mmCIF file of C-alpha atoms in Angstrom:
data_model
loop_
_atom_site.group_PDB
_atom_site.id
_atom_site.type_symbol
_atom_site.label_atom_id
_atom_site.label_comp_id
_atom_site.label_asym_id
_atom_site.label_seq_id
_atom_site.Cartn_x
_atom_site.Cartn_y
_atom_site.Cartn_z
ATOM 1 C CA UNK A 24 -10.338 35.359 20.128
ATOM 2 C CA UNK A 25 -13.465 36.782 19.948
ATOM 3 C CA UNK A 26 -14.825 39.307 17.028
ATOM 4 C CA UNK A 27 -15.746 42.228 20.065
ATOM 5 C CA UNK A 28 -11.814 42.028 20.984
ATOM 6 C CA UNK A 29 -10.381 42.264 17.354
ATOM 7 C CA UNK A 30 -10.394 45.768 15.982
ATOM 8 C CA UNK A 31 -10.415 46.225 12.562
ATOM 9 C CA UNK A 32 -7.349 48.389 10.958
ATOM 10 C CA UNK A 33 -8.940 51.107 9.711
ATOM 11 C CA UNK A 34 -10.731 51.852 13.133
ATOM 12 C CA UNK A 35 -9.223 55.094 14.724
ATOM 13 C CA UNK A 36 -8.455 54.975 18.552
ATOM 14 C CA UNK A 37 -10.344 57.136 21.156
ATOM 15 C CA UNK A 38 -10.128 57.749 24.323
ATOM 16 C CA UNK A 39 -12.354 57.978 26.953
ATOM 17 C CA UNK A 40 -12.357 62.324 26.694
ATOM 18 C CA UNK A 41 -13.258 61.770 23.149
ATOM 19 C CA UNK A 42 -10.614 62.300 21.279
ATOM 20 C CA UNK A 43 -8.285 60.521 19.264
ATOM 21 C CA UNK A 44 -4.384 59.820 19.500
ATOM 22 C CA UNK A 45 -3.753 62.137 16.877
ATOM 23 C CA UNK A 46 -5.047 65.231 18.167
ATOM 24 C CA UNK A 47 -4.132 65.119 21.274
ATOM 25 C CA UNK A 48 -0.455 65.248 19.418
ATOM 26 C CA UNK A 49 -1.101 67.679 16.992
ATOM 27 C CA UNK A 50 -3.273 70.176 20.041
ATOM 28 C CA UNK A 51 0.677 68.971 22.328
ATOM 29 C CA UNK A 52 2.646 70.129 19.015
ATOM 30 C CA UNK A 53 0.734 73.608 18.881
ATOM 31 C CA UNK A 54 1.934 74.339 22.532
ATOM 32 C CA UNK A 55 5.327 73.246 21.965
ATOM 33 C CA UNK A 56 6.329 75.359 18.562
ATOM 34 C CA UNK A 57 3.626 78.805 20.942
ATOM 35 C CA UNK A 58 5.858 78.227 23.378
ATOM 36 C CA UNK A 59 8.799 78.961 21.412
ATOM 37 C CA UNK A 60 7.362 81.635 19.238
ATOM 38 C CA UNK A 61 6.410 83.136 22.939
ATOM 39 C CA UNK A 62 9.997 83.461 23.794
ATOM 40 C CA UNK A 63 11.622 84.302 21.077
ATOM 41 C CA UNK A 64 8.702 87.277 20.365
ATOM 42 C CA UNK A 65 9.373 87.964 23.937
ATOM 43 C CA UNK A 66 13.228 88.327 23.799
ATOM 44 C CA UNK A 67 13.022 90.778 21.160
ATOM 45 C CA UNK A 68 10.490 92.452 22.594
ATOM 46 C CA UNK A 69 12.648 93.151 26.079
ATOM 47 C CA UNK A 70 15.342 94.842 23.821
ATOM 48 C CA UNK A 71 13.243 98.176 23.185
ATOM 49 C CA UNK A 72 13.443 101.366 25.603
ATOM 50 C CA UNK A 73 9.748 100.882 25.637
ATOM 51 C CA UNK A 74 8.868 100.107 29.312
ATOM 52 C CA UNK A 75 4.816 98.273 28.097
ATOM 53 C CA UNK A 76 6.691 96.463 25.312
ATOM 54 C CA UNK A 77 8.567 95.083 28.040
ATOM 55 C CA UNK A 78 6.174 94.276 30.388
ATOM 56 C CA UNK A 79 4.854 92.507 26.995
ATOM 57 C CA UNK A 80 7.607 90.658 26.469
ATOM 58 C CA UNK A 81 8.028 89.238 29.553
ATOM 59 C CA UNK A 82 4.682 88.320 30.179
ATOM 60 C CA UNK A 83 5.440 86.789 26.801
ATOM 61 C CA UNK A 84 8.114 84.178 27.746
ATOM 62 C CA UNK A 85 6.903 84.014 31.214
ATOM 63 C CA UNK A 86 3.881 82.286 28.561
ATOM 64 C CA UNK A 87 6.362 80.527 26.765
ATOM 65 C CA UNK A 88 7.169 78.848 30.345
ATOM 66 C CA UNK A 89 4.148 78.671 31.288
ATOM 67 C CA UNK A 90 3.096 76.718 28.261
ATOM 68 C CA UNK A 91 6.043 74.367 27.540
ATOM 69 C CA UNK A 92 5.597 73.379 31.803
ATOM 70 C CA UNK A 93 2.475 72.010 31.142
ATOM 71 C CA UNK A 94 2.669 70.669 27.349
ATOM 72 C CA UNK A 95 6.181 69.050 27.809
ATOM 73 C CA UNK A 96 7.027 68.586 31.925
ATOM 74 C CA UNK A 97 10.001 67.126 30.660
ATOM 75 C CA UNK A 98 11.654 70.101 28.797
ATOM 76 C CA UNK A 99 11.288 71.469 32.372
ATOM 77 C CA UNK A 100 13.369 69.333 34.582
ATOM 78 C CA UNK A 101 14.881 72.145 36.908
ATOM 79 C CA UNK A 102 12.053 72.801 37.728
ATOM 80 C CA UNK A 103 10.688 70.512 41.241
ATOM 81 C CA UNK A 104 7.249 70.557 40.840
ATOM 82 C CA UNK A 105 7.111 70.555 36.818
ATOM 83 C CA UNK A 106 5.136 67.222 36.450
ATOM 84 C CA UNK A 107 2.968 67.317 39.265
ATOM 85 C CA UNK A 108 1.048 71.119 37.527
ATOM 86 C CA UNK A 109 1.612 68.584 34.301
ATOM 87 C CA UNK A 110 -0.220 65.827 35.343
ATOM 88 C CA UNK A 111 -2.700 68.451 37.390
ATOM 89 C CA UNK A 112 -3.109 70.094 34.300
ATOM 90 C CA UNK A 113 -3.400 67.370 32.400
ATOM 91 C CA UNK A 114 -6.815 66.124 34.469
ATOM 92 C CA UNK A 115 -8.731 69.880 33.246
ATOM 93 C CA UNK A 116 -11.303 69.278 30.981
ATOM 94 C CA UNK A 117 -10.514 70.355 27.526
ATOM 95 C CA UNK A 118 -12.242 73.623 27.204
ATOM 96 C CA UNK A 119 -10.916 74.478 29.999
ATOM 97 C CA UNK A 120 -7.454 74.637 29.349
ATOM 98 C CA UNK A 121 -8.037 75.934 25.820
ATOM 99 C CA UNK A 122 -9.925 79.278 27.581
ATOM 100 C CA UNK A 123 -6.441 79.971 29.525
ATOM 101 C CA UNK A 124 -4.580 79.468 27.156
ATOM 102 C CA UNK A 125 -6.564 81.860 24.849
ATOM 103 C CA UNK A 126 -6.562 84.234 27.594
ATOM 104 C CA UNK A 127 -3.354 83.867 28.049
ATOM 105 C CA UNK A 128 -1.899 84.406 25.048
ATOM 106 C CA UNK A 129 -4.302 87.442 25.000
ATOM 107 C CA UNK A 130 -2.407 89.404 27.493
ATOM 108 C CA UNK A 131 1.062 90.886 25.990
ATOM 109 C CA UNK A 132 -0.917 92.349 22.995
ATOM 110 C CA UNK A 133 -3.960 93.680 25.351
ATOM 111 C CA UNK A 134 -0.200 95.324 27.416
ATOM 112 C CA UNK A 135 1.016 96.529 23.833
ATOM 113 C CA UNK A 136 -0.475 95.980 20.243
ATOM 114 C CA UNK A 137 2.723 95.620 17.908
ATOM 115 C CA UNK A 138 3.672 92.426 14.731
ATOM 116 C CA UNK A 139 5.614 91.380 17.738
ATOM 117 C CA UNK A 140 3.305 90.850 20.253
ATOM 118 C CA UNK A 141 0.522 89.666 17.664
ATOM 119 C CA UNK A 142 2.711 87.042 16.153
ATOM 120 C CA UNK A 143 5.058 85.866 18.856
ATOM 121 C CA UNK A 144 1.080 84.575 20.246
ATOM 122 C CA UNK A 145 -0.706 83.624 17.047
ATOM 123 C CA UNK A 146 0.429 79.957 17.609
ATOM 124 C CA UNK A 147 -0.094 80.084 20.934
ATOM 125 C CA UNK A 148 -3.520 81.489 20.515
ATOM 126 C CA UNK A 149 -4.007 78.888 18.336
ATOM 127 C CA UNK A 150 -2.814 75.986 20.800
ATOM 128 C CA UNK A 151 -6.126 77.674 22.630
ATOM 129 C CA UNK A 152 -8.020 77.226 19.420
ATOM 130 C CA UNK A 153 -7.344 73.113 19.413
ATOM 131 C CA UNK A 154 -7.454 72.598 23.021
ATOM 132 C CA UNK A 155 -11.402 74.744 22.529
ATOM 133 C CA UNK A 156 -12.050 72.669 19.641
ATOM 134 C CA UNK A 157 -11.614 69.193 20.678
ATOM 135 C CA UNK A 158 -14.103 69.532 23.221
ATOM 136 C CA UNK A 159 -16.952 69.641 21.205
ATOM 137 C CA UNK A 160 -16.466 66.115 20.824
ATOM 138 C CA UNK A 161 -16.249 64.097 17.970
ATOM 139 C CA UNK A 162 -18.543 64.309 14.713
ATOM 140 C CA UNK A 163 -22.296 62.817 14.350
ATOM 141 C CA UNK A 164 -22.185 60.513 11.583
ATOM 142 C CA UNK A 165 -24.817 59.645 8.856
ATOM 143 C CA UNK A 166 -25.798 57.910 10.648
ATOM 144 C CA UNK A 167 -27.289 59.604 13.405
ATOM 145 C CA UNK A 168 -27.763 62.868 10.814
ATOM 146 C CA UNK A 169 -30.380 61.463 8.602
ATOM 147 C CA UNK A 170 -33.568 60.834 11.496
ATOM 148 C CA UNK A 171 -32.869 64.292 12.487
ATOM 149 C CA UNK A 172 -32.986 65.353 8.061
ATOM 150 C CA UNK A 173 -36.184 63.580 8.100
ATOM 151 C CA UNK A 174 -37.520 65.288 11.586
ATOM 152 C CA UNK A 175 -36.826 67.756 10.055
ATOM 153 C CA UNK A 176 -38.783 67.573 7.147
ATOM 154 C CA UNK A 177 -41.805 65.890 8.935
ATOM 155 C CA UNK A 178 -42.141 69.783 10.562
ATOM 156 C CA UNK A 179 -41.632 71.624 7.403
ATOM 157 C CA UNK A 180 -44.253 70.407 5.965
ATOM 158 C CA UNK A 181 -46.517 71.134 9.391
ATOM 159 C CA UNK A 182 -45.809 74.362 9.062
ATOM 160 C CA UNK A 183 -46.580 74.169 4.636
ATOM 161 C CA UNK A 184 -49.554 72.313 5.476
ATOM 162 C CA UNK A 185 -50.917 75.382 9.074
ATOM 163 C CA UNK A 186 -49.796 78.233 6.784
ATOM 164 C CA UNK A 187 -51.508 77.631 4.189
ATOM 165 C CA UNK A 188 -54.458 76.992 6.663
ATOM 166 C CA UNK A 189 -54.623 80.124 8.192
ATOM 167 C CA UNK A 190 -53.961 81.608 4.400
ATOM 168 C CA UNK A 191 -56.832 80.322 3.170
#
């Protein structure tokens, strides 16, 4: 075997989009937990006489269903189109998923601001934030940072020289 075929044991596998496998799993788990929180809080919101609270609770349960449908389609086996929707959602860019999840979590809060809607949508919103952060890409290493730092120092020295020449 050549050295190109062997990967070091310490290297983390990164897919074509630049996101590691553990980060993808963390986003999926956050989506599932967010769906559970939305469903429980939405059901709790529906036990009231306030119509806007009921609407917010129904919307939260719809959010939970959408989160389950997008993140873990095997939980929605009774829905015929679950696998096709999940495949389409997996093709979206991370920032698109993040924007969708964050927007979806803000609607019940805007409908009826209460402790239950805030707590119920917090994890769903955090899932959107995680997907948004994954769209930023991989962090640069020290090797990439050193030339930038040297260039910054050279630019600062030139700026200081021009400031001294203008002051005299």
